[in-house]
Amino acid sequence: MNLEDRIIRSISLRKGTVVLRSELAPLGSAAQITRVLAQLLEKGKLVRVSKGVFAKTRINKFTGTLTVAGSLENIASETFRKLGIPVRPGRLICEYSERKTTQMPVELVADTGKRRISRKIEVAGMMVKYENDRTRTAQ
């Protein structure tokens, strides 16, 4: 069994949709992993979401084309969980959930607390935006 087959099997046996490059590191050298990931991206089995973060794809049952196997919200939350970054929903999402406003948020905004994050997470042309600790008092 070659490395590509082992990586494909490893990815297919995972429950979530997000695969970190660091999770595949024990399977081979850095150059081998890079080569196999490039092949999987070219074949459409994976989509690059962020640096070192990939998402599984599936065939859309309506259009028959390859799409990401999850929504931006699901992929972003799973990515942050796997990276150990605690995030909360943004201010607009909280206001909508608490029924303080009827305007549904268009963008996904994550509250990162006191942490500064510059990681770009992009799925199907939509990006996660960040806001810092909204509970912090202004000085």
Coordinates of N, CA and C in Angstrom, one line a residue:
M1 N 0.9 -1.2 0.0 CA 0.0 0.0 0.0 C 0.9 1.2 0.0
N2 N 0.7 2.1 -1.0 CA 1.6 3.3 -1.0 C 1.0 4.4 -0.1
L3 N 1.8 5.5 0.0 CA 1.4 6.5 0.9 C 0.1 7.2 0.5
E4 N -0.2 7.4 -0.8 CA -1.4 8.0 -1.2 C -2.6 7.2 -0.7
D5 N -2.5 5.9 -0.8 CA -3.6 5.0 -0.3 C -3.8 5.1 1.2
R6 N -2.7 5.1 1.9 CA -2.7 5.2 3.3 C -3.3 6.6 3.8
I7 N -3.0 7.7 3.1 CA -3.5 9.0 3.5 C -5.0 9.0 3.1
I8 N -5.4 8.5 2.0 CA -6.8 8.5 1.6 C -7.6 7.7 2.6
R9 N -7.1 6.5 3.0 CA -7.8 5.7 4.0 C -7.9 6.4 5.4
S10 N -6.8 7.1 5.8 CA -6.8 7.8 7.0 C -7.8 9.0 7.0
I11 N -7.9 9.7 5.9 CA -8.9 10.8 5.7 C -10.3 10.2 5.7
S12 N -10.6 9.1 5.0 CA -11.9 8.6 4.9 C -12.4 8.0 6.3
L13 N -11.5 7.6 7.1 CA -11.9 7.0 8.4 C -12.2 8.1 9.5
R14 N -11.8 9.3 9.2 CA -12.0 10.4 10.2 C -13.5 10.8 10.2
K15 N -14.0 11.2 11.4 CA -15.4 11.5 11.5 C -15.7 12.9 10.9
G16 N -14.9 13.9 11.2 CA -15.1 15.3 10.8 C -14.8 15.5 9.4
T17 N -15.0 16.8 9.0 CA -14.7 17.2 7.6 C -13.3 17.8 7.5
V18 N -12.7 18.2 8.6 CA -11.5 19.0 8.6 C -10.3 18.0 8.8
V19 N -9.3 18.2 8.0 CA -8.0 17.4 8.2 C -6.9 18.3 8.3
L20 N -6.1 18.2 9.4 CA -4.9 19.1 9.6 C -3.7 18.3 9.0
R21 N -2.8 19.1 8.4 CA -1.6 18.5 7.9 C -0.8 17.8 9.0
S22 N -0.8 18.4 10.2 CA -0.1 17.8 11.3 C -0.6 16.5 11.7
E23 N -1.9 16.2 11.4 CA -2.5 14.9 11.7 C -1.9 13.8 10.7
L24 N -1.5 14.2 9.5 CA -1.0 13.3 8.5 C 0.5 13.1 8.6
A25 N 1.2 14.0 9.4 CA 2.6 14.0 9.5 C 3.3 12.6 9.9
P26 N 2.7 11.8 10.8 CA 3.3 10.5 11.1 C 3.3 9.5 10.0
L27 N 2.5 9.8 8.9 CA 2.5 8.8 7.8 C 3.6 8.9 6.8
G28 N 4.4 9.9 6.8 CA 5.5 10.0 5.9 C 6.3 11.3 6.1
S29 N 7.3 11.5 5.3 CA 8.1 12.7 5.4 C 7.3 14.0 4.9
A30 N 7.8 15.1 5.2 CA 7.1 16.4 4.8 C 7.0 16.5 3.3
A31 N 8.0 16.1 2.6 CA 8.0 16.2 1.1 C 6.9 15.2 0.5
Q32 N 6.9 14.0 1.1 CA 5.9 13.0 0.6 C 4.5 13.5 0.9
I33 N 4.2 14.0 2.1 CA 2.9 14.5 2.5 C 2.5 15.7 1.6
T34 N 3.4 16.6 1.3 CA 3.2 17.7 0.4 C 2.8 17.2 -1.0
R35 N 3.5 16.2 -1.5 CA 3.2 15.7 -2.8 C 1.8 15.0 -2.9
V36 N 1.5 14.2 -1.9 CA 0.2 13.5 -1.9 C -0.9 14.5 -1.7
L37 N -0.7 15.5 -0.8 CA -1.8 16.5 -0.6 C -2.1 17.3 -1.9
A38 N -1.0 17.6 -2.6 CA -1.1 18.3 -3.9 C -1.9 17.4 -4.9
Q39 N -1.7 16.1 -4.9 CA -2.4 15.2 -5.8 C -3.9 15.2 -5.4
L40 N -4.1 15.1 -4.1 CA -5.5 15.0 -3.7 C -6.3 16.3 -4.0
L41 N -5.6 17.4 -3.8 CA -6.2 18.7 -4.2 C -6.5 18.8 -5.7
E42 N -5.6 18.3 -6.5 CA -5.8 18.3 -7.9 C -6.9 17.4 -8.3
K43 N -7.1 16.2 -7.7 CA -8.1 15.3 -8.0 C -9.5 15.7 -7.4
G44 N -9.5 16.7 -6.5 CA -10.7 17.2 -5.9 C -11.2 16.5 -4.7
K45 N -10.4 15.6 -4.1 CA -10.8 14.9 -2.9 C -10.7 15.7 -1.7
L46 N -9.8 16.8 -1.7 CA -9.7 17.7 -0.6 C -9.7 19.1 -1.2
V47 N -10.1 20.1 -0.3 CA -10.0 21.5 -0.6 C -9.2 22.2 0.5
R48 N -8.3 23.1 0.0 CA -7.5 23.8 1.0 C -8.4 24.9 1.6
V49 N -8.5 24.9 2.9 CA -9.3 25.9 3.7 C -8.4 27.0 4.3
S50 N -7.3 26.6 4.8 CA -6.4 27.5 5.4 C -5.0 26.9 5.3
K51 N -4.0 27.6 5.9 CA -2.6 27.0 5.8 C -2.6 25.8 6.7
G52 N -2.3 24.7 6.1 CA -2.2 23.4 6.8 C -3.6 22.8 7.2
V53 N -4.6 23.4 6.7 CA -6.0 22.9 7.0 C -6.7 22.5 5.7
F54 N -7.3 21.3 5.6 CA -7.9 20.9 4.4 C -9.3 20.3 4.8
A55 N -10.3 20.4 3.9 CA -11.6 19.9 4.1 C -12.0 18.8 3.1
K56 N -12.7 17.9 3.5 CA -13.2 16.8 2.6 C -14.2 17.4 1.6
T57 N -14.3 16.7 0.5 CA -15.3 17.1 -0.5 C -16.3 16.0 -0.7
R58 N -17.4 16.3 -1.3 CA -18.4 15.3 -1.7 C -19.1 15.8 -2.9
I59 N -19.9 14.9 -3.6 CA -20.6 15.3 -4.8 C -21.9 15.8 -4.4
N60 N -22.3 17.0 -4.9 CA -23.6 17.6 -4.6 C -24.6 16.8 -5.3
K61 N -25.7 16.4 -4.6 CA -26.7 15.5 -5.2 C -27.6 16.3 -6.2
F62 N -27.6 17.6 -6.1 CA -28.5 18.3 -7.1 C -27.7 18.7 -8.3
T63 N -26.5 19.2 -8.2 CA -25.7 19.6 -9.4 C -24.8 18.6 -9.9
G64 N -24.4 17.6 -9.1 CA -23.4 16.6 -9.5 C -22.0 17.1 -9.5
T65 N -21.7 18.3 -9.0 CA -20.4 18.8 -8.9 C -19.8 18.6 -7.5
L66 N -18.5 18.7 -7.4 CA -17.8 18.5 -6.1 C -18.0 19.8 -5.3
T67 N -18.4 19.6 -4.0 CA -18.5 20.7 -3.1 C -17.8 20.3 -1.8
V68 N -17.6 21.3 -1.0 CA -17.0 21.1 0.4 C -18.1 20.3 1.2
A69 N -17.6 19.4 2.0 CA -18.5 18.5 2.7 C -19.1 19.1 4.0
G70 N -19.1 20.4 4.1 CA -19.7 21.1 5.3 C -19.8 22.6 5.0
S71 N -20.5 23.2 5.9 CA -20.7 24.7 5.8 C -19.5 25.4 6.3
L72 N -19.4 26.7 6.1 CA -18.3 27.5 6.6 C -18.3 27.5 8.1
E73 N -19.5 27.6 8.7 CA -19.6 27.6 10.2 C -19.0 26.3 10.8
N74 N -19.4 25.1 10.2 CA -19.0 23.8 10.7 C -17.5 23.7 10.5
I75 N -17.0 24.0 9.4 CA -15.6 23.9 9.1 C -14.7 24.8 10.0
A76 N -15.2 26.0 10.2 CA -14.4 27.0 11.0 C -14.4 26.5 12.5
S77 N -15.6 26.1 13.0 CA -15.6 25.6 14.4 C -14.8 24.4 14.6
E78 N -14.8 23.4 13.6 CA -14.0 22.2 13.8 C -12.5 22.6 13.7
T79 N -12.2 23.5 12.8 CA -10.8 23.9 12.7 C -10.3 24.6 14.0
F80 N -11.0 25.5 14.5 CA -10.6 26.1 15.8 C -10.5 25.1 16.9
R81 N -11.5 24.2 17.0 CA -11.4 23.1 18.0 C -10.2 22.3 17.9
K82 N -9.8 21.9 16.7 CA -8.6 21.0 16.5 C -7.4 21.8 16.7
L83 N -7.4 23.1 16.5 CA -6.2 23.9 16.7 C -6.1 24.4 18.2
G84 N -7.1 24.1 19.0 CA -7.1 24.5 20.4 C -7.4 26.0 20.6
I85 N -8.1 26.6 19.7 CA -8.3 28.1 19.8 C -9.8 28.3 20.3
P86 N -10.0 28.8 21.5 CA -11.4 29.0 21.9 C -12.0 30.3 21.2
V87 N -13.1 30.1 20.6 CA -13.8 31.2 20.0 C -15.3 31.2 20.4
R88 N -15.9 32.3 20.3 CA -17.4 32.5 20.6 C -18.0 33.1 19.4
P89 N -19.3 33.0 19.3 CA -20.0 33.7 18.2 C -19.8 35.2 18.3
G90 N -19.8 35.9 17.1 CA -19.7 37.3 17.1 C -20.9 38.0 17.7
R91 N -20.8 39.3 17.8 CA -21.8 40.2 18.4 C -23.1 40.1 17.6
L92 N -23.0 40.2 16.3 CA -24.3 40.2 15.5 C -25.0 38.8 15.6
I93 N -24.3 37.8 15.6 CA -24.9 36.4 15.8 C -25.6 36.3 17.1
C94 N -24.9 36.8 18.2 CA -25.5 36.7 19.5 C -26.8 37.6 19.6
E95 N -26.7 38.8 19.0 CA -27.9 39.6 19.0 C -29.1 39.0 18.3
Y96 N -28.8 38.3 17.1 CA -29.8 37.6 16.4 C -30.4 36.4 17.2
S97 N -29.5 35.7 17.8 CA -29.9 34.5 18.6 C -30.8 34.9 19.8
E98 N -30.4 36.1 20.4 CA -31.2 36.6 21.6 C -32.4 37.4 21.2
R99 N -32.7 37.4 19.9 CA -33.9 38.1 19.3 C -33.9 39.6 19.6
K100 N -32.7 40.2 19.7 CA -32.6 41.6 19.9 C -32.7 42.4 18.5
T101 N -32.4 41.6 17.5 CA -32.6 42.2 16.1 C -33.1 41.1 15.2
T102 N -33.8 41.6 14.1 CA -34.3 40.6 13.1 C -33.4 40.5 11.9
Q103 N -32.3 41.2 11.9 CA -31.4 41.2 10.8 C -30.5 40.0 10.9
M104 N -30.6 39.1 10.0 CA -29.7 37.9 10.0 C -28.3 38.2 9.6
P105 N -27.3 37.8 10.3 CA -25.9 38.2 9.9 C -25.6 37.5 8.6
V106 N -24.9 38.2 7.7 CA -24.5 37.6 6.4 C -23.1 37.0 6.5
E107 N -22.2 37.6 7.2 CA -20.9 37.1 7.3 C -20.7 36.3 8.6
L108 N -19.8 35.4 8.6 CA -19.4 34.7 9.8 C -18.4 35.4 10.6
V109 N -18.7 35.9 11.8 CA -17.8 36.7 12.6 C -17.6 35.9 13.9
A110 N -16.3 35.6 14.2 CA -16.0 34.9 15.4 C -15.3 35.8 16.4
D111 N -15.8 35.7 17.7 CA -15.2 36.5 18.8 C -14.0 35.7 19.3
T112 N -12.8 36.2 19.2 CA -11.6 35.5 19.6 C -11.2 35.8 21.0
G113 N -12.0 36.6 21.8 CA -11.6 36.9 23.1 C -10.4 37.9 23.1
K114 N -9.4 37.7 23.9 CA -8.3 38.6 24.0 C -7.2 38.2 23.0
R115 N -7.4 37.1 22.3 CA -6.5 36.6 21.4 C -6.5 37.3 20.0
R116 N -5.4 37.5 19.4 CA -5.3 38.1 18.1 C -5.1 36.9 17.1
I117 N -5.9 36.8 16.1 CA -5.8 35.8 15.2 C -5.8 36.4 13.8
S118 N -4.8 35.9 13.0 CA -4.8 36.4 11.6 C -4.9 35.3 10.6
R119 N -5.3 34.1 11.1 CA -5.5 32.9 10.2 C -6.7 33.1 9.3
K120 N -6.5 33.0 8.0 CA -7.5 33.1 7.0 C -8.2 31.7 6.8
I121 N -9.5 31.7 7.0 CA -10.2 30.4 6.8 C -11.3 30.8 5.7
E122 N -11.1 30.1 4.6 CA -12.0 30.5 3.4 C -12.6 29.2 2.9
V123 N -13.9 29.2 2.7 CA -14.6 28.1 2.1 C -15.6 28.6 1.1
A124 N -15.5 28.2 -0.2 CA -16.3 28.6 -1.3 C -16.4 30.1 -1.4
G125 N -15.3 30.8 -1.3 CA -15.3 32.2 -1.5 C -15.7 33.0 -0.3
M126 N -16.2 32.4 0.8 CA -16.6 33.1 2.0 C -15.5 33.0 3.1
M127 N -15.2 34.1 3.8 CA -14.1 34.0 4.8 C -14.7 34.3 6.2
V128 N -14.0 33.8 7.2 CA -14.3 34.0 8.6 C -13.6 35.4 8.9
K129 N -14.4 36.2 9.6 CA -13.8 37.5 10.1 C -13.8 37.4 11.6
Y130 N -12.9 38.2 12.2 CA -12.7 38.1 13.6 C -13.0 39.5 14.3
E131 N -13.5 39.4 15.5 CA -13.6 40.6 16.4 C -13.0 40.2 17.7
N132 N -12.3 41.1 18.3 CA -11.7 40.9 19.6 C -12.7 41.1 20.7
D133 N -12.4 40.6 21.9 CA -13.2 40.6 23.1 C -14.2 41.7 23.2
R134 N -15.4 41.5 22.8 CA -16.5 42.5 22.9 C -16.9 42.8 24.3
T135 N -16.6 41.9 25.2 CA -17.0 42.1 26.6 C -16.0 43.0 27.4
R136 N -14.8 43.2 26.8 CA -13.8 44.0 27.4 C -14.3 45.5 27.5
T137 N -14.0 46.2 28.6 CA -14.4 47.5 28.7 C -13.4 48.5 28.0
A138 N -13.9 49.5 27.4 CA -13.1 50.5 26.8 C -12.4 51.4 27.8
Q139 N -11.1 51.7 27.5 CA -10.4 52.6 28.4 C -10.1 53.9 27.8

